CSV table of C-alpha atoms in Angstrom, one decimal:
chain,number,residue,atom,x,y,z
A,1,UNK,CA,20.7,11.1,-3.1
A,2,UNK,CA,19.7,14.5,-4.5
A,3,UNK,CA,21.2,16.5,-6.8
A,4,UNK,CA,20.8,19.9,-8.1
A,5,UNK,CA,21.2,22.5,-10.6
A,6,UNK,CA,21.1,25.9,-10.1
A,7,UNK,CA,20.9,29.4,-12.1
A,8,UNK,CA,20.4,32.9,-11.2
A,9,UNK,CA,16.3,32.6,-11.3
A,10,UNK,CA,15.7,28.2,-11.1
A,11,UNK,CA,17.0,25.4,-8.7
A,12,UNK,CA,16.3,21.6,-10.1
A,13,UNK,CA,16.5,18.6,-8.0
A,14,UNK,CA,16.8,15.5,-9.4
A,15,UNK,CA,17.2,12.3,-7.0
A,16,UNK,CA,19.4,9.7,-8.1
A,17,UNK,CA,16.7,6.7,-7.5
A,18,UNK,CA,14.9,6.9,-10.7
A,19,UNK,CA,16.7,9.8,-11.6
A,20,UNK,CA,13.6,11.4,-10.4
A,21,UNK,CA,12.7,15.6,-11.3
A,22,UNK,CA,11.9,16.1,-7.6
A,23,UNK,CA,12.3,20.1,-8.0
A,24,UNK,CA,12.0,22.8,-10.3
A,25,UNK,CA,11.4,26.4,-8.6
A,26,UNK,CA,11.4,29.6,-9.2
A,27,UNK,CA,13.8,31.3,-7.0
A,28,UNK,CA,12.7,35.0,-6.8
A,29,UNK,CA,8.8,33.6,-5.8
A,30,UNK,CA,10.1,30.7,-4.2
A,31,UNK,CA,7.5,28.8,-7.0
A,32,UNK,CA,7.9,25.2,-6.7
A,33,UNK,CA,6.4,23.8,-10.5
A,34,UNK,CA,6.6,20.3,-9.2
A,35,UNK,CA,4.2,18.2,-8.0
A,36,UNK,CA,5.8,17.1,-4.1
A,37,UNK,CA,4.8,13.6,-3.8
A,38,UNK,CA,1.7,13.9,-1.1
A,39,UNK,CA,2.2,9.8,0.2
A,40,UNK,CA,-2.1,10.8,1.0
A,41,UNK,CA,-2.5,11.8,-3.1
A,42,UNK,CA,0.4,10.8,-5.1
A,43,UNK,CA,3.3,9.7,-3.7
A,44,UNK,CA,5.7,10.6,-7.0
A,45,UNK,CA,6.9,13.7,-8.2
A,46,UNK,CA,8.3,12.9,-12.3
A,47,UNK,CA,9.1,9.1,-12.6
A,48,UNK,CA,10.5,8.1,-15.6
A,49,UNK,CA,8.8,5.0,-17.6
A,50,UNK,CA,11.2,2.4,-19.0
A,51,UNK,CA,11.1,-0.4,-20.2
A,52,UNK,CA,7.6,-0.2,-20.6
A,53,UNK,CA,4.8,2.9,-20.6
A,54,UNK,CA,1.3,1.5,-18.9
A,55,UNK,CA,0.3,-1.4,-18.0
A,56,UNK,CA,0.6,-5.0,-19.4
A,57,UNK,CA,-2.3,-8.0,-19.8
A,58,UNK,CA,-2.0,-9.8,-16.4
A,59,UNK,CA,1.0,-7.7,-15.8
A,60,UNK,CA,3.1,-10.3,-18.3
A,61,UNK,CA,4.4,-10.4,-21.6
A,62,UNK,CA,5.8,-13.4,-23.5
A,63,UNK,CA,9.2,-13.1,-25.7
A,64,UNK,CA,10.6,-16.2,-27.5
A,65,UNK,CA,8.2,-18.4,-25.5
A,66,UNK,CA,9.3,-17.4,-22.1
A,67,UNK,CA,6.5,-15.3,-19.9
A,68,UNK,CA,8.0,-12.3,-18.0
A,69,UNK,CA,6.2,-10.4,-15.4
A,70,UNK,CA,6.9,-6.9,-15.2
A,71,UNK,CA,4.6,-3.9,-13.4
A,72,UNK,CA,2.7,-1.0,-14.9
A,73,UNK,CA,5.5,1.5,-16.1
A,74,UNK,CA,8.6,-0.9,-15.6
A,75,UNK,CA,10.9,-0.8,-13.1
A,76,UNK,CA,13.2,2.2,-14.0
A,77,UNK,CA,12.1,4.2,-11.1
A,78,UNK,CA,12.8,1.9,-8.8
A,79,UNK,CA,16.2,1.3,-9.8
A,80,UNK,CA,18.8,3.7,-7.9
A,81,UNK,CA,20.7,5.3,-10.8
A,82,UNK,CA,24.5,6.3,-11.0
A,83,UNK,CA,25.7,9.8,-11.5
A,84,UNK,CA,28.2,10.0,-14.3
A,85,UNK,CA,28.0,13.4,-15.4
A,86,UNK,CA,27.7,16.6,-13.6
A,87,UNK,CA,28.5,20.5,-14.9
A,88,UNK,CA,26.9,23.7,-13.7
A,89,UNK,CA,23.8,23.5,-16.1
A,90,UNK,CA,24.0,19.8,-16.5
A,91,UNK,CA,22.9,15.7,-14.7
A,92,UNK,CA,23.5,13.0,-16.3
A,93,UNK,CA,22.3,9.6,-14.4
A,94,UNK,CA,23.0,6.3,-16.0
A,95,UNK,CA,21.0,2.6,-15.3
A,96,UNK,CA,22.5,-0.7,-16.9
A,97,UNK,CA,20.7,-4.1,-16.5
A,98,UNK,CA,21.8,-6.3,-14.1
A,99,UNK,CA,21.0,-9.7,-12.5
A,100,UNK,CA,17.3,-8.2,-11.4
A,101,UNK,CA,16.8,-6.6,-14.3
A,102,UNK,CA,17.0,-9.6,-16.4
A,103,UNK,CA,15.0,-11.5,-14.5
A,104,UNK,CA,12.0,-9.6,-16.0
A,105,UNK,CA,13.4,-7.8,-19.0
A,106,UNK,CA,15.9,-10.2,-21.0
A,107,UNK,CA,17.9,-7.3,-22.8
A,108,UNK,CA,21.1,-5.4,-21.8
A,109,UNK,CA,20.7,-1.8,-21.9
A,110,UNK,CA,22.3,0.9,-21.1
A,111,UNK,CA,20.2,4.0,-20.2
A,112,UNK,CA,21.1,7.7,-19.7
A,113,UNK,CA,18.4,10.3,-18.6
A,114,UNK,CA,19.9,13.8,-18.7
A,115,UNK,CA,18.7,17.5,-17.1
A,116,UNK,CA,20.1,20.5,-18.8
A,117,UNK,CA,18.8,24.2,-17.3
A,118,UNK,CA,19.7,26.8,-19.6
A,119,UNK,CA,17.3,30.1,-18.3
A,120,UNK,CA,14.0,29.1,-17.7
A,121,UNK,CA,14.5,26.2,-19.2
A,122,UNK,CA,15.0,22.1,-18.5
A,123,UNK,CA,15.3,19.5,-21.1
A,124,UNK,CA,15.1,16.0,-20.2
A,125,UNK,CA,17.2,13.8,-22.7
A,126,UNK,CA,16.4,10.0,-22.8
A,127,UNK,CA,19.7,7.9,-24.6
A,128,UNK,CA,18.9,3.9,-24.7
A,129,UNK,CA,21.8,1.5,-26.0
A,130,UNK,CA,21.0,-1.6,-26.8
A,131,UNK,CA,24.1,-3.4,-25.7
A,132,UNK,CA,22.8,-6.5,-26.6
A,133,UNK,CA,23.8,-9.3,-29.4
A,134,UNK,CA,19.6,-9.2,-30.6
A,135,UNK,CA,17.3,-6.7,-31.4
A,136,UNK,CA,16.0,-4.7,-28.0
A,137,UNK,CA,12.2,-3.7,-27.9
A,138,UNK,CA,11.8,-1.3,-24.6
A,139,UNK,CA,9.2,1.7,-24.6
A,140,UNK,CA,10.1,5.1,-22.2
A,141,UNK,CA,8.4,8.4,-21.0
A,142,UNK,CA,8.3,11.0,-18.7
A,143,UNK,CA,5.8,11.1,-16.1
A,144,UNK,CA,5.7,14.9,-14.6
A,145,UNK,CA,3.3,16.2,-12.0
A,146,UNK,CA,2.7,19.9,-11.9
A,147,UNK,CA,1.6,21.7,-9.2
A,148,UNK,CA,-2.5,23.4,-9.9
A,149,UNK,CA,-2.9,26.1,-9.0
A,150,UNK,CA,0.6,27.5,-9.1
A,151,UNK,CA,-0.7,30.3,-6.7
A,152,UNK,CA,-2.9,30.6,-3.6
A,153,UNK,CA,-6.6,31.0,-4.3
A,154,UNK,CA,-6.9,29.9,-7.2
A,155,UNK,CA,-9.2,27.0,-8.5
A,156,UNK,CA,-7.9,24.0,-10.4
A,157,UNK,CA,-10.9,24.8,-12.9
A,158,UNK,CA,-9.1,28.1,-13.9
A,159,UNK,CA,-6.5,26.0,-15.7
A,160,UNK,CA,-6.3,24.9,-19.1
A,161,UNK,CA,-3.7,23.5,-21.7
A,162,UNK,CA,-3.2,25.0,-24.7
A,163,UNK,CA,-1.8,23.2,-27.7
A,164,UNK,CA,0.1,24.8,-30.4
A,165,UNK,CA,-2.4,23.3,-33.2
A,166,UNK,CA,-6.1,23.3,-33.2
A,167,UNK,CA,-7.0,19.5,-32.3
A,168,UNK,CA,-10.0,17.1,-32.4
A,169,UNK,CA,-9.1,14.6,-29.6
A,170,UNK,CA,-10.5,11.3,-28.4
A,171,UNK,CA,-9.3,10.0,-25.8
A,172,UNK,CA,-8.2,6.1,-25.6
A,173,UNK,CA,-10.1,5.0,-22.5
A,174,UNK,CA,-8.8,2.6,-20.6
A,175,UNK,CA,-10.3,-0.7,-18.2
A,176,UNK,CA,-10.1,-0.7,-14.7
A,177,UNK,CA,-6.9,-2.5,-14.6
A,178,UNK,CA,-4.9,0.2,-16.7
A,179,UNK,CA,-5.2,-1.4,-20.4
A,180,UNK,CA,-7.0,0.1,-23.5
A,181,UNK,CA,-10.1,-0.6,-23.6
A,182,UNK,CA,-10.7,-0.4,-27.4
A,183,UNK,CA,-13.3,2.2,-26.7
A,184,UNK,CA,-12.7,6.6,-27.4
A,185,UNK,CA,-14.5,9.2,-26.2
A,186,UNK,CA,-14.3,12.9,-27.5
A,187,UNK,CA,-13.0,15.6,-25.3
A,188,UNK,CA,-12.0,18.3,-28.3
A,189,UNK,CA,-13.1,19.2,-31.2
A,190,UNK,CA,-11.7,21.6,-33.6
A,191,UNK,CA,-9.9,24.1,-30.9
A,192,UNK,CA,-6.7,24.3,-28.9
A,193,UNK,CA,-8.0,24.8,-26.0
A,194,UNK,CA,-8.1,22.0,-22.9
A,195,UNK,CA,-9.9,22.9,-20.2
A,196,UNK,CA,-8.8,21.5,-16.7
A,197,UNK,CA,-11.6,19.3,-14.8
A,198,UNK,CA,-11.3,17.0,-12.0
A,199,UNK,CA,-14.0,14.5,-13.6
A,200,UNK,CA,-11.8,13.8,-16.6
A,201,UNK,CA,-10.1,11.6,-14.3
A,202,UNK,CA,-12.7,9.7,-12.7
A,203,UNK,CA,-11.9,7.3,-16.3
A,204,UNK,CA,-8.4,6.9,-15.4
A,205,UNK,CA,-5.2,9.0,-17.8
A,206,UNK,CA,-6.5,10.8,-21.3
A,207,UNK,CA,-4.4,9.0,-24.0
A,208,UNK,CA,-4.0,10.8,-27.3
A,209,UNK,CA,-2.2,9.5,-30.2
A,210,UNK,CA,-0.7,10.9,-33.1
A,211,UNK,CA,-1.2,14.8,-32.1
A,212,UNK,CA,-0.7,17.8,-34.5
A,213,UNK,CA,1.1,19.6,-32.0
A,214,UNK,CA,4.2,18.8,-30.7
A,215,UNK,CA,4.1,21.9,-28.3
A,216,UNK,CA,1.6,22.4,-25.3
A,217,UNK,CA,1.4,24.7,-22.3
A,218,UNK,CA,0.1,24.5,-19.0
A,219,UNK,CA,-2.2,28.0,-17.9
A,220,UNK,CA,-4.5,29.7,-16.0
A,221,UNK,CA,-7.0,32.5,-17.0
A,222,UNK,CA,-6.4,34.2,-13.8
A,223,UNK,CA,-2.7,34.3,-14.0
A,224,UNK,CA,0.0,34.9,-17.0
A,225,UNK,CA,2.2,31.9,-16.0
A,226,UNK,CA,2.7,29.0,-17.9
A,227,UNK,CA,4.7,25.9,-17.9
A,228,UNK,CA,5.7,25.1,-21.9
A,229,UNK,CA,6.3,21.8,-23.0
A,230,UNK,CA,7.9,20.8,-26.3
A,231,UNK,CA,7.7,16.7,-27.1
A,232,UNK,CA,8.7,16.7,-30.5
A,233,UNK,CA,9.2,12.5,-31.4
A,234,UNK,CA,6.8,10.9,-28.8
A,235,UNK,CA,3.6,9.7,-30.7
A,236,UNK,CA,1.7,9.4,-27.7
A,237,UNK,CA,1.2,11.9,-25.1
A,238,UNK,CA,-1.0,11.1,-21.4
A,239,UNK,CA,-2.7,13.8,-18.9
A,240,UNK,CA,-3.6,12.4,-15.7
A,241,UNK,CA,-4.1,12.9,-12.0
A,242,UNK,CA,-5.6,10.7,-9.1
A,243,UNK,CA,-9.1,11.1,-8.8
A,244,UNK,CA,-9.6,12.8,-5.7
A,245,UNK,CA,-9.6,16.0,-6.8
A,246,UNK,CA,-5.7,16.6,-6.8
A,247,UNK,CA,-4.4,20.1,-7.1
A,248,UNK,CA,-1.8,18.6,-9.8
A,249,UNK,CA,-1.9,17.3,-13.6
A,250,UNK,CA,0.9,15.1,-15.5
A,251,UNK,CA,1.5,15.6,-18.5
A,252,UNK,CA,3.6,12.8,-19.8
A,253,UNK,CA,5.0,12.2,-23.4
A,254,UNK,CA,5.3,9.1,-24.3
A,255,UNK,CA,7.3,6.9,-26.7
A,256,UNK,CA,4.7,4.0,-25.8
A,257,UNK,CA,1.5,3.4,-24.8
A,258,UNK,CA,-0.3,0.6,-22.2
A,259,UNK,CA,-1.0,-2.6,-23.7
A,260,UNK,CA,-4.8,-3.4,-25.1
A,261,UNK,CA,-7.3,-6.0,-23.4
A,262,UNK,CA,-7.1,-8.9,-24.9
A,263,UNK,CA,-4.1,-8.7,-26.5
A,264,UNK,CA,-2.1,-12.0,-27.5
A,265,UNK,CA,0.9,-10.8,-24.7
A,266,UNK,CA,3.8,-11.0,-27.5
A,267,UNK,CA,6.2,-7.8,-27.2
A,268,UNK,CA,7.5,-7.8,-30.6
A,269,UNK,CA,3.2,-7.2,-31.6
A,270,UNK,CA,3.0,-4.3,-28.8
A,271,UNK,CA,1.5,-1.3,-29.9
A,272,UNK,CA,3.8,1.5,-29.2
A,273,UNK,CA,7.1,-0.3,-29.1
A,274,UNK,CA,10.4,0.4,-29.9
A,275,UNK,CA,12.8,-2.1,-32.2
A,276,UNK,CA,16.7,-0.9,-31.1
A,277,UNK,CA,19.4,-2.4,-33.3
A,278,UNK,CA,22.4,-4.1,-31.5
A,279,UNK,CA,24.6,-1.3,-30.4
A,280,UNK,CA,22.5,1.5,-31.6
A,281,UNK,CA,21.5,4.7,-29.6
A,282,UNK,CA,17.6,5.7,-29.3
A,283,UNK,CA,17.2,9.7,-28.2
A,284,UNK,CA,13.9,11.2,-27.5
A,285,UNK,CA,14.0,14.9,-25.5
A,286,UNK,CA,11.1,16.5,-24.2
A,287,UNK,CA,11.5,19.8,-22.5
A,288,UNK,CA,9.5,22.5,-19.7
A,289,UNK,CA,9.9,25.9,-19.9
A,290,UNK,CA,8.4,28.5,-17.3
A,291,UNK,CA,6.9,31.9,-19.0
């Protein structure tokens, strides 16, 4: 089902299966930001990655001697979540393991993803509980797809993103199955400035780790638009779109990263994830502003 919030210049839709961003326009142009889930391209919009970002050796991972299986970005956004909170300005969707859940992921959780539009604003709030009686290792991220151009005519190549610190970045390149590959490959060096190219993606996502900047935008040299993002607290941070070309980037913060070839397949030696204390709350917020 979807759901929406609404202010004098933005409407957001968010559907309750996967608590999903489906919608984020701007009313007086009739803008739509988000990407709209061509099944021909890209058949998502903004999934949300839990309880693992990327992909995992064989699509497995062992914890106290038992193999799970569980796909590339978990199965959060397949799950239909349940609306518990709703104000003017304000979703919040809730998922809790169940019988499937634990089939693949042997935790219990409790997980809140919340939209809040305030102006030209929307935050997205993760909240993880462990609700367990052992430690809880789990990894989540946002996954949005953007809309390039924004406006008719344009040319994807006219884009760029801009981050708030001057960056030298190599990208972690990943295998043909979605894992790092142990391999980088420069894409900046000493500048701020990203441009936009189709061939980028030809080699899968750019992963970058450990950023200055904890601010980015999304722009055009043809246009003063941009789409802000602030992901202060995710060490990792992908930019991806299907090779195709697409005319739409992600830009997806992460608080975990795919697993590396080779790897021994234990998730307590994961790169990227997350210990959770029994009963404790984890709370990451990323947000996307439109200027």
């Amino acid at each position: 089902m979807l759901y929406y919030l609404q202010n004098y210049n933005f409407k957001v839709g968010v559907e309750s299966k996967g608590a999903e961003l489906q919608h984020f326009v701007k009313l007086d142009e009739g803008l739509e930001f988000i990407w709209q889930a061509d099944p021909e391209i890209w058949a998502s919009h903004a999934p949300n990655l839990f309880p693992i970002v990327g992909e995992l050796p064989e699509g497995t991972y062992t914890y106290e001697d038992e193999i799970f299986a569980l796909k590339r970005h978990g199965f959060a956004r397949h799950k239909e979540f349940k609306l518990v909170e709703q104000e003017d300005d304000k979703l919040v969707f809730e998922l809790e393991d169940d019988e499937e859940t634990q089939q693949v992921y042997p935790f219990k959780f409790r997980l809140l993803i919340a939209y809040k539009l305030e102006n030209n604003k929307l935050s997205v709030t993760y909240q993880v509980l462990n609700r367990d009686k052992k430690g809880m290792y789990f990894s989540i991220g946002g996954h949005p797809g953007f809309n390039v151009p924004f406006y008719a005519g344009e040319q994807y190549e006219d884009y760029f993103i801009e981050f708030e610190k001057e960056e030298t970045l190599h990208r972690y390149l990943l295998t043909d199955t979605g894992l790092q590959s142990g391999d980088t490959e420069k894409v900046l060096e000493h500048d701020r400035l990203l441009p936009l190219k189709h061939s980028y993606f030809e080699k899968d996502a750019l992963v970058f780790k450990n950023l200055n900047s904890e601010k980015l935008s999304l722009g055009s040299r043809t246009n003063q638009r941009r789409i802000e993002m602030t992901f202060e607290g995710f060490p990792y941070l992908g930019i991806w779109a299907k090779p195709g070309p697409s005319p739409y980037v992600c830009i997806e913060p992460w608080c975990g990263i795919a697993g590396r070839d080779g790897e021994s397949g234990e998730l307590e030696k994961k790169e990227g994830i997350n210990l959770l204390s029994p009963m404790h709350v984890f709370e990451r917020t990323f947000t996307m502003e439109v200027l």
